[in-house]
mmCIF file of C-alpha atoms in Angstrom:
data_model
loop_
_atom_site.group_PDB
_atom_site.id
_atom_site.type_symbol
_atom_site.label_atom_id
_atom_site.label_comp_id
_atom_site.label_asym_id
_atom_site.label_seq_id
_atom_site.Cartn_x
_atom_site.Cartn_y
_atom_site.Cartn_z
ATOM 1 C CA UNK S 189 21.476 5.293 -8.697
ATOM 2 C CA UNK S 190 22.012 1.567 -8.248
ATOM 3 C CA UNK S 191 19.760 -1.096 -9.758
ATOM 4 C CA UNK S 192 18.753 -2.248 -6.271
ATOM 5 C CA UNK S 193 17.554 1.218 -5.226
ATOM 6 C CA UNK S 194 15.679 1.497 -8.556
ATOM 7 C CA UNK S 195 13.959 -1.728 -7.601
ATOM 8 C CA UNK S 196 13.158 -0.510 -4.104
ATOM 9 C CA UNK S 197 11.633 2.713 -5.443
ATOM 10 C CA UNK S 198 9.354 0.997 -7.942
ATOM 11 C CA UNK S 199 5.653 1.180 -7.154
ATOM 12 C CA UNK S 200 5.549 -2.394 -8.516
ATOM 13 C CA UNK S 201 8.355 -3.686 -6.290
ATOM 14 C CA UNK S 202 5.979 -6.109 -4.568
ATOM 15 C CA UNK S 203 4.990 -7.793 -7.856
ATOM 16 C CA UNK S 204 6.367 -11.346 -7.890
ATOM 17 C CA UNK S 205 7.579 -13.240 -10.938
ATOM 18 C CA UNK S 206 4.702 -15.346 -12.294
ATOM 19 C CA UNK S 207 5.312 -18.930 -13.423
ATOM 20 C CA UNK S 208 5.399 -19.694 -17.150
ATOM 21 C CA UNK S 209 2.152 -20.968 -18.641
ATOM 22 C CA UNK S 210 2.630 -24.772 -18.564
ATOM 23 C CA UNK S 211 1.684 -25.123 -22.241
ATOM 24 C CA UNK S 212 3.226 -21.971 -23.739
ATOM 25 C CA UNK S 213 6.264 -22.467 -21.499
ATOM 26 C CA UNK S 214 7.126 -25.636 -23.451
ATOM 27 C CA UNK S 215 7.707 -23.530 -26.568
ATOM 28 C CA UNK S 216 9.801 -21.031 -24.604
ATOM 29 C CA UNK S 217 12.099 -23.867 -23.429
ATOM 30 C CA UNK S 218 12.178 -25.372 -26.928
ATOM 31 C CA UNK S 219 13.239 -22.054 -28.475
ATOM 32 C CA UNK S 220 16.182 -21.795 -26.061
ATOM 33 C CA UNK S 221 17.490 -25.285 -26.961
ATOM 34 C CA UNK S 222 20.352 -25.050 -29.516
ATOM 35 C CA UNK S 223 20.110 -28.749 -30.530
ATOM 36 C CA UNK S 224 19.480 -29.313 -34.264
ATOM 37 C CA UNK S 225 17.474 -32.440 -33.375
ATOM 38 C CA UNK S 226 15.004 -30.707 -31.055
ATOM 39 C CA UNK S 227 11.292 -31.448 -31.503
ATOM 40 C CA UNK S 228 8.344 -29.458 -30.128
ATOM 41 C CA UNK S 229 5.294 -31.628 -29.471
ATOM 42 C CA UNK S 230 3.728 -29.164 -27.049
ATOM 43 C CA UNK S 231 2.366 -26.666 -29.555
ATOM 44 C CA UNK S 232 -1.382 -26.814 -30.185
ATOM 45 C CA UNK S 233 -1.160 -25.818 -33.829
ATOM 46 C CA UNK S 234 -1.112 -27.820 -37.048
ATOM 47 C CA UNK S 235 2.190 -28.414 -38.790
ATOM 48 C CA UNK S 236 2.895 -29.799 -42.263
ATOM 49 C CA UNK S 237 4.997 -32.906 -42.893
ATOM 50 C CA UNK S 238 7.937 -30.473 -43.155
ATOM 51 C CA UNK S 239 7.150 -29.078 -39.694
ATOM 52 C CA UNK S 240 5.946 -25.726 -41.057
ATOM 53 C CA UNK S 241 2.806 -23.736 -40.159
ATOM 54 C CA UNK S 242 0.068 -24.009 -42.793
ATOM 55 C CA UNK S 243 -2.126 -21.293 -44.277
ATOM 56 C CA UNK S 244 -5.027 -22.984 -46.068
ATOM 57 C CA UNK S 245 -5.399 -22.244 -49.787
ATOM 58 C CA UNK S 246 -9.038 -21.447 -49.194
ATOM 59 C CA UNK S 247 -8.050 -18.819 -46.610
ATOM 60 C CA UNK S 248 -5.624 -17.187 -49.068
ATOM 61 C CA UNK S 249 -8.392 -17.100 -51.700
ATOM 62 C CA UNK S 250 -10.872 -15.573 -49.271
ATOM 63 C CA UNK S 251 -8.340 -12.932 -48.209
ATOM 64 C CA UNK S 252 -7.677 -12.065 -51.843
ATOM 65 C CA UNK S 253 -11.408 -11.598 -52.450
ATOM 66 C CA UNK S 254 -11.605 -9.318 -49.414
ATOM 67 C CA UNK S 255 -8.569 -7.272 -50.482
ATOM 68 C CA UNK S 256 -9.993 -6.835 -53.989
ATOM 69 C CA UNK S 257 -13.413 -5.694 -52.755
ATOM 70 C CA UNK S 258 -13.394 -1.848 -52.997
ATOM 71 C CA UNK S 259 -16.556 -1.592 -50.869
ATOM 72 C CA UNK S 260 -14.825 -3.006 -47.782
ATOM 73 C CA UNK S 261 -14.099 -0.556 -44.984
ATOM 74 C CA UNK S 262 -12.502 -0.780 -41.536
ATOM 75 C CA UNK S 263 -15.439 0.547 -39.526
ATOM 76 C CA UNK S 264 -16.322 -0.928 -36.137
ATOM 77 C CA UNK S 265 -18.465 -4.030 -36.106
ATOM 78 C CA UNK S 266 -21.547 -4.095 -33.861
ATOM 79 C CA UNK S 267 -20.958 -5.330 -30.290
ATOM 80 C CA UNK S 268 -22.209 -8.785 -31.324
ATOM 81 C CA UNK S 269 -19.876 -8.956 -34.335
ATOM 82 C CA UNK S 270 -20.306 -9.702 -38.031
ATOM 83 C CA UNK S 271 -23.917 -10.776 -38.661
ATOM 84 C CA UNK S 272 -23.105 -13.175 -41.527
ATOM 85 C CA UNK S 273 -20.378 -14.816 -39.478
ATOM 86 C CA UNK S 274 -22.716 -15.364 -36.529
ATOM 87 C CA UNK S 275 -25.498 -16.817 -38.655
ATOM 88 C CA UNK S 276 -23.161 -19.149 -40.550
ATOM 89 C CA UNK S 277 -21.324 -20.243 -37.378
ATOM 90 C CA UNK S 278 -24.583 -21.300 -35.721
ATOM 91 C CA UNK S 279 -25.556 -23.207 -38.867
ATOM 92 C CA UNK S 280 -22.144 -24.920 -38.964
ATOM 93 C CA UNK S 281 -22.334 -26.294 -35.433
ATOM 94 C CA UNK S 282 -26.093 -26.916 -35.040
ATOM 95 C CA UNK S 283 -26.776 -28.067 -38.619
ATOM 96 C CA UNK S 284 -28.474 -26.391 -41.575
ATOM 97 C CA UNK S 285 -31.844 -27.913 -40.631
ATOM 98 C CA UNK S 286 -31.662 -27.090 -36.906
ATOM 99 C CA UNK S 287 -35.111 -26.459 -35.451
ATOM 100 C CA UNK S 288 -33.590 -24.168 -32.814
ATOM 101 C CA UNK S 289 -32.234 -21.883 -35.560
ATOM 102 C CA UNK S 290 -35.501 -21.985 -37.534
ATOM 103 C CA UNK S 291 -37.422 -20.964 -34.409
ATOM 104 C CA UNK S 292 -34.965 -18.112 -33.656
ATOM 105 C CA UNK S 293 -34.099 -19.674 -30.296
ATOM 106 C CA UNK S 294 -30.348 -19.282 -30.839
ATOM 107 C CA UNK S 295 -28.387 -16.140 -30.106
ATOM 108 C CA UNK S 296 -24.829 -16.042 -31.446
ATOM 109 C CA UNK S 297 -22.143 -13.449 -30.763
ATOM 110 C CA UNK S 298 -18.698 -13.207 -32.323
ATOM 111 C CA UNK S 299 -15.912 -13.549 -29.746
ATOM 112 C CA UNK S 300 -12.120 -13.587 -29.500
ATOM 113 C CA UNK S 301 -11.709 -17.221 -30.544
ATOM 114 C CA UNK S 302 -12.731 -20.117 -28.298
ATOM 115 C CA UNK S 303 -11.140 -18.664 -25.164
ATOM 116 C CA UNK S 304 -13.057 -15.415 -25.567
ATOM 117 C CA UNK S 305 -16.295 -17.296 -26.224
ATOM 118 C CA UNK S 306 -15.813 -19.321 -23.021
ATOM 119 C CA UNK S 307 -15.073 -16.182 -21.036
ATOM 120 C CA UNK S 308 -18.081 -14.237 -22.373
ATOM 121 C CA UNK S 309 -20.331 -17.246 -21.711
ATOM 122 C CA UNK S 310 -18.931 -17.659 -18.206
ATOM 123 C CA UNK S 311 -19.379 -13.948 -17.363
ATOM 124 C CA UNK S 312 -22.979 -14.120 -18.608
ATOM 125 C CA UNK S 313 -23.685 -17.199 -16.463
ATOM 126 C CA UNK S 314 -22.038 -15.649 -13.391
ATOM 127 C CA UNK S 315 -24.392 -12.669 -13.721
ATOM 128 C CA UNK S 316 -27.638 -14.277 -14.863
ATOM 129 C CA UNK S 317 -27.720 -17.997 -14.018
ATOM 130 C CA UNK S 318 -28.918 -19.278 -10.656
ATOM 131 C CA UNK S 319 -26.125 -21.848 -10.190
ATOM 132 C CA UNK S 320 -22.542 -20.588 -10.131
ATOM 133 C CA UNK S 321 -20.768 -23.956 -10.066
ATOM 134 C CA UNK S 322 -19.293 -25.408 -13.254
ATOM 135 C CA UNK S 323 -18.061 -29.006 -13.480
ATOM 136 C CA UNK S 324 -15.106 -29.546 -15.812
ATOM 137 C CA UNK S 325 -13.554 -32.886 -16.838
ATOM 138 C CA UNK S 326 -10.463 -34.183 -15.052
ATOM 139 C CA UNK S 327 -8.147 -33.586 -16.846
ATOM 140 C CA UNK S 328 -9.048 -30.738 -19.196
ATOM 141 C CA UNK S 329 -7.376 -27.928 -21.126
ATOM 142 C CA UNK S 330 -5.212 -25.967 -18.670
ATOM 143 C CA UNK S 331 -6.923 -22.657 -19.421
ATOM 144 C CA UNK S 332 -10.459 -23.861 -18.583
ATOM 145 C CA UNK S 333 -10.272 -23.542 -14.767
ATOM 146 C CA UNK S 334 -8.606 -20.122 -15.037
ATOM 147 C CA UNK S 335 -11.205 -18.757 -17.484
ATOM 148 C CA UNK S 336 -14.161 -19.860 -15.370
ATOM 149 C CA UNK S 337 -12.657 -18.847 -12.027
ATOM 150 C CA UNK S 338 -11.728 -15.401 -13.374
ATOM 151 C CA UNK S 339 -15.317 -14.943 -14.559
ATOM 152 C CA UNK S 340 -16.625 -15.617 -11.049
ATOM 153 C CA UNK S 341 -17.735 -19.241 -11.305
ATOM 154 C CA UNK S 342 -16.806 -21.945 -8.815
ATOM 155 C CA UNK S 343 -14.968 -24.808 -10.528
ATOM 156 C CA UNK S 344 -15.364 -28.484 -9.623
ATOM 157 C CA UNK S 345 -14.239 -31.554 -11.568
ATOM 158 C CA UNK S 346 -15.825 -34.781 -12.750
ATOM 159 C CA UNK S 347 -13.915 -37.948 -13.526
ATOM 160 C CA UNK S 348 -13.194 -38.351 -17.223
ATOM 161 C CA UNK S 349 -9.941 -40.142 -18.020
ATOM 162 C CA UNK S 350 -8.788 -43.473 -16.647
ATOM 163 C CA UNK S 351 -4.965 -43.746 -16.478
ATOM 164 C CA UNK S 352 -5.318 -47.537 -16.175
ATOM 165 C CA UNK S 353 -7.168 -48.046 -19.462
ATOM 166 C CA UNK S 354 -5.953 -44.789 -21.063
ATOM 167 C CA UNK S 355 -9.595 -44.416 -22.049
ATOM 168 C CA UNK S 356 -12.818 -42.919 -20.721
ATOM 169 C CA UNK S 357 -13.760 -43.420 -17.065
ATOM 170 C CA UNK S 358 -17.422 -43.582 -18.038
ATOM 171 C CA UNK S 359 -18.673 -44.978 -14.752
ATOM 172 C CA UNK S 360 -16.834 -42.299 -12.798
ATOM 173 C CA UNK S 361 -18.217 -39.623 -15.108
ATOM 174 C CA UNK S 362 -21.810 -40.788 -14.600
ATOM 175 C CA UNK S 363 -21.369 -41.034 -10.827
ATOM 176 C CA UNK S 364 -19.879 -37.535 -10.528
ATOM 177 C CA UNK S 365 -22.464 -35.853 -12.758
ATOM 178 C CA UNK S 366 -25.167 -37.876 -11.008
ATOM 179 C CA UNK S 367 -24.151 -36.405 -7.658
ATOM 180 C CA UNK S 368 -23.739 -32.822 -8.962
ATOM 181 C CA UNK S 369 -26.315 -30.358 -7.603
ATOM 182 C CA UNK S 370 -29.376 -29.814 -9.807
ATOM 183 C CA UNK S 371 -28.832 -26.998 -12.264
ATOM 184 C CA UNK S 372 -25.018 -27.065 -12.163
ATOM 185 C CA UNK S 373 -23.187 -26.094 -15.361
ATOM 186 C CA UNK S 374 -21.176 -28.869 -17.046
ATOM 187 C CA UNK S 375 -18.348 -28.209 -19.484
ATOM 188 C CA UNK S 376 -18.282 -30.761 -22.304
ATOM 189 C CA UNK S 377 -15.678 -31.061 -25.061
ATOM 190 C CA UNK S 378 -17.710 -31.415 -28.268
ATOM 191 C CA UNK S 379 -15.077 -33.722 -29.814
ATOM 192 C CA UNK S 380 -11.336 -34.464 -29.677
ATOM 193 C CA UNK S 381 -11.085 -33.972 -25.916
ATOM 194 C CA UNK S 382 -8.023 -31.910 -24.990
ATOM 195 C CA UNK S 383 -5.633 -33.160 -23.634
ATOM 196 C CA UNK S 384 -6.613 -36.839 -23.733
ATOM 197 C CA UNK S 385 -8.014 -37.372 -27.246
ATOM 198 C CA UNK S 386 -10.605 -39.650 -25.594
ATOM 199 C CA UNK S 387 -14.252 -39.099 -26.599
ATOM 200 C CA UNK S 388 -17.467 -40.808 -25.476
ATOM 201 C CA UNK S 389 -19.165 -43.084 -28.025
ATOM 202 C CA UNK S 390 -22.512 -42.064 -29.503
ATOM 203 C CA UNK S 391 -24.329 -44.349 -27.037
ATOM 204 C CA UNK S 392 -22.353 -42.895 -24.123
ATOM 205 C CA UNK S 393 -23.190 -39.362 -25.242
ATOM 206 C CA UNK S 394 -26.862 -40.307 -25.217
ATOM 207 C CA UNK S 395 -26.559 -41.607 -21.642
ATOM 208 C CA UNK S 396 -24.775 -38.386 -20.625
ATOM 209 C CA UNK S 397 -27.551 -36.346 -22.255
ATOM 210 C CA UNK S 398 -30.319 -38.267 -20.480
ATOM 211 C CA UNK S 399 -28.581 -37.955 -17.105
ATOM 212 C CA UNK S 400 -27.900 -34.233 -17.523
ATOM 213 C CA UNK S 401 -31.422 -33.420 -18.687
ATOM 214 C CA UNK S 402 -32.979 -35.466 -15.873
ATOM 215 C CA UNK S 403 -30.991 -33.453 -13.313
ATOM 216 C CA UNK S 404 -31.417 -30.105 -15.072
ATOM 217 C CA UNK S 405 -27.651 -29.736 -15.589
ATOM 218 C CA UNK S 406 -26.728 -27.006 -18.096
ATOM 219 C CA UNK S 407 -24.386 -28.126 -20.928
ATOM 220 C CA UNK S 408 -21.622 -25.731 -21.967
ATOM 221 C CA UNK S 409 -19.852 -27.166 -25.036
ATOM 222 C CA UNK S 410 -16.329 -26.217 -26.027
ATOM 223 C CA UNK S 411 -15.976 -26.943 -29.742
ATOM 224 C CA UNK S 412 -12.370 -26.275 -30.735
ATOM 225 C CA UNK S 413 -11.919 -29.021 -33.314
ATOM 226 C CA UNK S 414 -15.064 -29.357 -35.469
ATOM 227 C CA UNK S 415 -14.029 -31.154 -38.676
ATOM 228 C CA UNK S 416 -10.449 -31.368 -37.470
ATOM 229 C CA UNK S 417 -10.950 -34.514 -35.398
ATOM 230 C CA UNK S 418 -12.552 -36.982 -37.811
ATOM 231 C CA UNK S 419 -12.380 -34.955 -41.018
ATOM 232 C CA UNK S 420 -16.198 -34.597 -40.987
ATOM 233 C CA UNK S 421 -17.825 -31.348 -39.842
ATOM 234 C CA UNK S 422 -21.129 -33.113 -39.173
ATOM 235 C CA UNK S 423 -19.677 -36.086 -37.278
ATOM 236 C CA UNK S 424 -17.668 -33.791 -35.009
ATOM 237 C CA UNK S 425 -20.777 -31.764 -34.115
ATOM 238 C CA UNK S 426 -22.977 -34.803 -33.389
ATOM 239 C CA UNK S 427 -22.732 -34.489 -29.589
ATOM 240 C CA UNK S 428 -23.840 -30.837 -29.633
ATOM 241 C CA UNK S 429 -26.713 -31.530 -32.043
ATOM 242 C CA UNK S 430 -27.920 -34.381 -29.835
ATOM 243 C CA UNK S 431 -28.430 -31.950 -26.948
ATOM 244 C CA UNK S 432 -30.021 -29.247 -29.108
ATOM 245 C CA UNK S 433 -32.445 -31.720 -30.737
ATOM 246 C CA UNK S 434 -34.157 -32.473 -27.417
ATOM 247 C CA UNK S 435 -35.373 -28.873 -27.157
ATOM 248 C CA UNK S 436 -33.299 -28.108 -24.078
ATOM 249 C CA UNK S 437 -31.002 -25.171 -23.496
ATOM 250 C CA UNK S 438 -27.212 -25.128 -23.812
ATOM 251 C CA UNK S 439 -24.184 -22.994 -24.620
ATOM 252 C CA UNK S 440 -21.554 -23.648 -27.287
ATOM 253 C CA UNK S 441 -18.179 -21.947 -27.734
ATOM 254 C CA UNK S 442 -16.672 -22.303 -31.211
ATOM 255 C CA UNK S 443 -13.149 -21.658 -32.441
ATOM 256 C CA UNK S 444 -11.836 -21.414 -36.007
ATOM 257 C CA UNK S 445 -8.193 -21.552 -34.888
ATOM 258 C CA UNK S 446 -7.651 -25.212 -35.739
ATOM 259 C CA UNK S 447 -10.175 -26.051 -38.440
ATOM 260 C CA UNK S 448 -9.455 -22.983 -40.584
ATOM 261 C CA UNK S 449 -5.896 -22.417 -39.367
ATOM 262 C CA UNK S 450 -6.824 -18.924 -38.157
ATOM 263 C CA UNK S 451 -4.902 -19.161 -34.871
ATOM 264 C CA UNK S 452 -3.673 -15.582 -34.693
ATOM 265 C CA UNK S 453 -6.854 -14.037 -36.097
ATOM 266 C CA UNK S 454 -8.726 -14.996 -32.889
ATOM 267 C CA UNK S 455 -12.007 -15.936 -34.534
ATOM 268 C CA UNK S 456 -14.702 -17.568 -32.446
ATOM 269 C CA UNK S 457 -18.372 -17.516 -31.551
ATOM 270 C CA UNK S 458 -20.567 -18.097 -28.536
ATOM 271 C CA UNK S 459 -24.053 -19.468 -29.171
ATOM 272 C CA UNK S 460 -26.721 -19.829 -26.505
ATOM 273 C CA UNK S 461 -29.705 -22.029 -27.338
ATOM 274 C CA UNK S 462 -32.796 -20.885 -25.436
ATOM 275 C CA UNK S 463 -36.329 -22.194 -24.913
ATOM 276 C CA UNK S 464 -38.014 -19.381 -26.854
ATOM 277 C CA UNK S 465 -37.133 -16.632 -29.335
ATOM 278 C CA UNK S 466 -38.133 -14.030 -26.756
ATOM 279 C CA UNK S 467 -35.704 -15.412 -24.162
ATOM 280 C CA UNK S 468 -32.955 -15.571 -26.815
ATOM 281 C CA UNK S 469 -33.487 -11.893 -27.593
ATOM 282 C CA UNK S 470 -33.182 -10.933 -23.919
ATOM 283 C CA UNK S 471 -30.087 -13.109 -23.515
ATOM 284 C CA UNK S 472 -28.456 -11.348 -26.475
ATOM 285 C CA UNK S 473 -29.168 -7.948 -24.926
ATOM 286 C CA UNK S 474 -27.298 -9.025 -21.793
ATOM 287 C CA UNK S 475 -24.405 -10.547 -23.764
ATOM 288 C CA UNK S 476 -23.866 -7.086 -25.256
ATOM 289 C CA UNK S 477 -23.529 -5.694 -21.728
ATOM 290 C CA UNK S 478 -20.868 -8.320 -20.972
ATOM 291 C CA UNK S 479 -18.888 -7.612 -24.148
ATOM 292 C CA UNK S 480 -19.072 -3.803 -24.270
ATOM 293 C CA UNK S 481 -16.824 -3.060 -21.236
ATOM 294 C CA UNK S 482 -14.579 -6.046 -22.012
ATOM 295 C CA UNK S 483 -13.402 -5.315 -25.585
ATOM 296 C CA UNK S 484 -16.260 -3.227 -27.016
ATOM 297 C CA UNK S 485 -16.581 -5.166 -30.280
ATOM 298 C CA UNK S 486 -14.650 -7.912 -32.073
ATOM 299 C CA UNK S 487 -12.129 -7.646 -34.941
ATOM 300 C CA UNK S 488 -13.400 -7.757 -38.511
ATOM 301 C CA UNK S 489 -10.754 -9.507 -40.619
ATOM 302 C CA UNK S 490 -10.813 -13.102 -39.369
ATOM 303 C CA UNK S 491 -14.606 -13.207 -39.167
ATOM 304 C CA UNK S 492 -14.807 -11.907 -42.747
ATOM 305 C CA UNK S 493 -12.531 -14.737 -43.913
ATOM 306 C CA UNK S 494 -14.762 -17.333 -42.222
ATOM 307 C CA UNK S 495 -17.981 -15.791 -43.562
ATOM 308 C CA UNK S 496 -16.513 -15.625 -47.091
ATOM 309 C CA UNK S 497 -15.624 -19.321 -46.998
ATOM 310 C CA UNK S 498 -18.862 -20.509 -45.381
ATOM 311 C CA UNK S 499 -21.219 -18.676 -47.724
ATOM 312 C CA UNK S 500 -19.512 -19.605 -51.018
ATOM 313 C CA UNK S 501 -20.299 -23.184 -52.058
ATOM 314 C CA UNK S 502 -17.032 -23.695 -53.966
ATOM 315 C CA UNK S 503 -14.861 -22.268 -51.195
ATOM 316 C CA UNK S 504 -16.773 -24.257 -48.581
ATOM 317 C CA UNK S 505 -16.265 -27.504 -50.515
ATOM 318 C CA UNK S 506 -12.572 -26.727 -50.973
ATOM 319 C CA UNK S 507 -12.310 -26.063 -47.229
ATOM 320 C CA UNK S 508 -13.799 -29.461 -46.348
ATOM 321 C CA UNK S 509 -11.201 -31.137 -48.591
ATOM 322 C CA UNK S 510 -8.311 -29.266 -46.956
ATOM 323 C CA UNK S 511 -9.764 -29.928 -43.518
ATOM 324 C CA UNK S 512 -9.985 -33.654 -44.194
ATOM 325 C CA UNK S 513 -6.388 -33.670 -45.460
ATOM 326 C CA UNK S 514 -5.210 -32.182 -42.131
ATOM 327 C CA UNK S 515 -7.272 -34.670 -40.124
ATOM 328 C CA UNK S 516 -6.007 -37.563 -42.264
ATOM 329 C CA UNK S 517 -2.356 -36.541 -41.785
ATOM 330 C CA UNK S 518 -2.824 -36.606 -38.010
ATOM 331 C CA UNK S 519 -4.540 -40.020 -38.180
ATOM 332 C CA UNK S 520 -1.625 -41.247 -40.321
ATOM 333 C CA UNK S 521 0.880 -39.984 -37.706
ATOM 334 C CA UNK S 522 -0.961 -42.001 -35.052
ATOM 335 C CA UNK S 523 -0.586 -45.150 -37.130
ATOM 336 C CA UNK S 524 3.085 -44.501 -37.901
ATOM 337 C CA UNK S 525 3.943 -43.927 -34.235
ATOM 338 C CA UNK S 526 1.993 -46.971 -33.078
ATOM 339 C CA UNK S 527 3.604 -49.177 -35.754
ATOM 340 C CA UNK S 528 7.082 -47.902 -34.860
ATOM 341 C CA UNK S 529 6.599 -48.598 -31.132
ATOM 342 C CA UNK S 530 5.318 -52.082 -31.943
ATOM 343 C CA UNK S 531 8.249 -52.777 -34.244
ATOM 344 C CA UNK S 532 10.699 -51.520 -31.599
ATOM 345 C CA UNK S 533 9.119 -53.825 -29.005
ATOM 346 C CA UNK S 534 8.531 -50.934 -26.618
ATOM 347 C CA UNK S 535 7.089 -52.230 -23.312
ATOM 348 C CA UNK S 536 3.385 -51.599 -22.724
ATOM 349 C CA UNK S 537 0.149 -51.441 -24.690
ATOM 350 C CA UNK S 538 0.153 -48.489 -27.099
ATOM 351 C CA UNK S 539 -3.215 -49.115 -28.763
ATOM 352 C CA UNK S 540 -4.605 -45.956 -27.129
ATOM 353 C CA UNK S 541 -2.596 -43.937 -29.678
ATOM 354 C CA UNK S 542 -4.878 -45.333 -32.393
ATOM 355 C CA UNK S 543 -8.085 -45.124 -30.351
ATOM 356 C CA UNK S 544 -7.697 -41.496 -29.302
ATOM 357 C CA UNK S 545 -8.789 -38.774 -31.711
ATOM 358 C CA UNK S 546 -7.818 -35.249 -32.719
ATOM 359 C CA UNK S 547 -4.670 -33.208 -32.422
ATOM 360 C CA UNK S 548 -3.435 -34.618 -29.110
ATOM 361 C CA UNK S 549 -2.431 -37.986 -27.716
ATOM 362 C CA UNK S 550 -2.282 -38.610 -23.991
ATOM 363 C CA UNK S 551 0.706 -40.941 -24.082
ATOM 364 C CA UNK S 552 0.592 -42.184 -20.488
ATOM 365 C CA UNK S 553 4.179 -41.016 -19.961
ATOM 366 C CA UNK S 554 4.764 -39.511 -16.507
ATOM 367 C CA UNK S 555 6.523 -36.254 -15.603
ATOM 368 C CA UNK S 556 9.858 -37.996 -14.909
ATOM 369 C CA UNK S 557 9.782 -39.750 -18.274
ATOM 370 C CA UNK S 558 8.899 -36.479 -20.032
ATOM 371 C CA UNK S 559 11.813 -34.705 -18.303
ATOM 372 C CA UNK S 560 14.151 -37.541 -19.343
ATOM 373 C CA UNK S 561 13.044 -37.275 -23.001
ATOM 374 C CA UNK S 562 13.604 -33.512 -22.972
ATOM 375 C CA UNK S 563 17.062 -33.783 -21.401
ATOM 376 C CA UNK S 564 18.343 -36.754 -23.397
ATOM 377 C CA UNK S 565 16.497 -36.441 -26.688
ATOM 378 C CA UNK S 566 15.527 -32.731 -26.889
ATOM 379 C CA UNK S 567 11.847 -33.652 -27.234
ATOM 380 C CA UNK S 568 9.460 -31.119 -25.691
ATOM 381 C CA UNK S 569 5.916 -31.768 -24.472
ATOM 382 C CA UNK S 570 3.721 -30.858 -21.505
ATOM 383 C CA UNK S 571 4.662 -32.622 -18.258
ATOM 384 C CA UNK S 572 1.418 -34.658 -18.293
ATOM 385 C CA UNK S 573 2.681 -36.582 -21.341
ATOM 386 C CA UNK S 574 0.371 -34.922 -23.877
ATOM 387 C CA UNK S 575 1.860 -34.739 -27.368
ATOM 388 C CA UNK S 576 0.620 -32.906 -30.425
ATOM 389 C CA UNK S 577 0.336 -35.408 -33.257
ATOM 390 C CA UNK S 578 0.361 -32.477 -35.696
ATOM 391 C CA UNK S 579 3.906 -31.677 -34.554
ATOM 392 C CA UNK S 580 5.104 -35.104 -35.715
ATOM 393 C CA UNK S 581 6.293 -36.104 -39.173
ATOM 394 C CA UNK S 582 7.521 -39.291 -40.837
ATOM 395 C CA UNK S 583 11.050 -37.934 -40.355
ATOM 396 C CA UNK S 584 10.687 -37.411 -36.591
ATOM 397 C CA UNK S 585 8.716 -40.569 -35.674
ATOM 398 C CA UNK S 586 11.893 -42.739 -35.336
ATOM 399 C CA UNK S 587 13.516 -40.328 -32.866
ATOM 400 C CA UNK S 588 10.342 -40.041 -30.795
ATOM 401 C CA UNK S 589 9.976 -43.831 -30.793
ATOM 402 C CA UNK S 590 13.534 -44.240 -29.548
ATOM 403 C CA UNK S 591 12.958 -41.631 -26.823
ATOM 404 C CA UNK S 592 9.705 -43.230 -25.625
ATOM 405 C CA UNK S 593 11.347 -46.656 -25.652
ATOM 406 C CA UNK S 594 14.276 -45.428 -23.561
ATOM 407 C CA UNK S 595 11.996 -43.520 -21.176
ATOM 408 C CA UNK S 596 9.627 -46.398 -20.384
ATOM 409 C CA UNK S 597 12.509 -48.890 -20.218
ATOM 410 C CA UNK S 598 14.686 -46.911 -17.803
ATOM 411 C CA UNK S 599 12.644 -44.248 -15.969
ATOM 412 C CA UNK S 600 10.001 -45.080 -13.368
#
């Protein structure tokens, strides 16, 4: 039988080839490139100065403790996950002295990293919240619109980034949220906005909070980089804590992929801050009904690593040191790239590289310039010009500088 008749007889013959994920597709293209000089700046994972993935020492220690504990078993977790992990995750993001936690107004469930937490939160809102529209920043992480749409929410955008200033379009943001319908859900990046690396100032956050509370807009925080952006766990959670301190309700999705390097363990949490303990209890009962038919209950290993680190003072302190070292290396890469572009006399103002924060820099390069850099210099990044600063090293800064210089000098 010929291949074509095989194809014709398939019950899936009408299935069309789907496009590559725009972010993960960068790595696919990179892997196919035989050039020894190739550089992948698309990957959203930390790399050492040598370009290698990093497993934190504190994670290795925690895993060793878990392996050596003869009482550990592989039984199913409850639907809501590991209790210690949930309690410690809420404390990490809301603060040890959070009134909401003390009053039992927070319900936290373990999820499959940040993506899973967003999806569980979105499914819950689609079923139980009166407004089914969520406003997300323009631009935002490519997976956000897909997660919310798949969960049954209607997605709209609010202005966030200004290509002219390569900074925050604060006026546009206020106007768009100001004209959103009362009660709409608003996605907020807690810190280190992905993909732009542009965050509101503390004063701007306060204005956003006042506007949202006055209109009854519901905040849904995505916290993927706590401690990884500035090197301070508390500073990177300040925006979330500001909203929780006013007594209002909100949702927060947490991920330990970046800040504990647990990418493949898929460790995350969803917390919902409610008005009363009784409401929080009812919300948790409904979250279980979302999770049960989705994946039944979450995996145990990654959450056990996080709980082990967070509840041991020595391990926790060691983690904060390692976390700061990762954040500092990224900040140092920003400075090295900026200095190199300045020294090369590359046309344009590149100060945004220093002003932006976190793993990513929104370079301002356009799709044509990105394509040119890939073809001529074997440098890979997403077509919107977002680069991962963690993928850079002192060794690769000169080549990237040369590529950017050539791209902005010769490609419109």
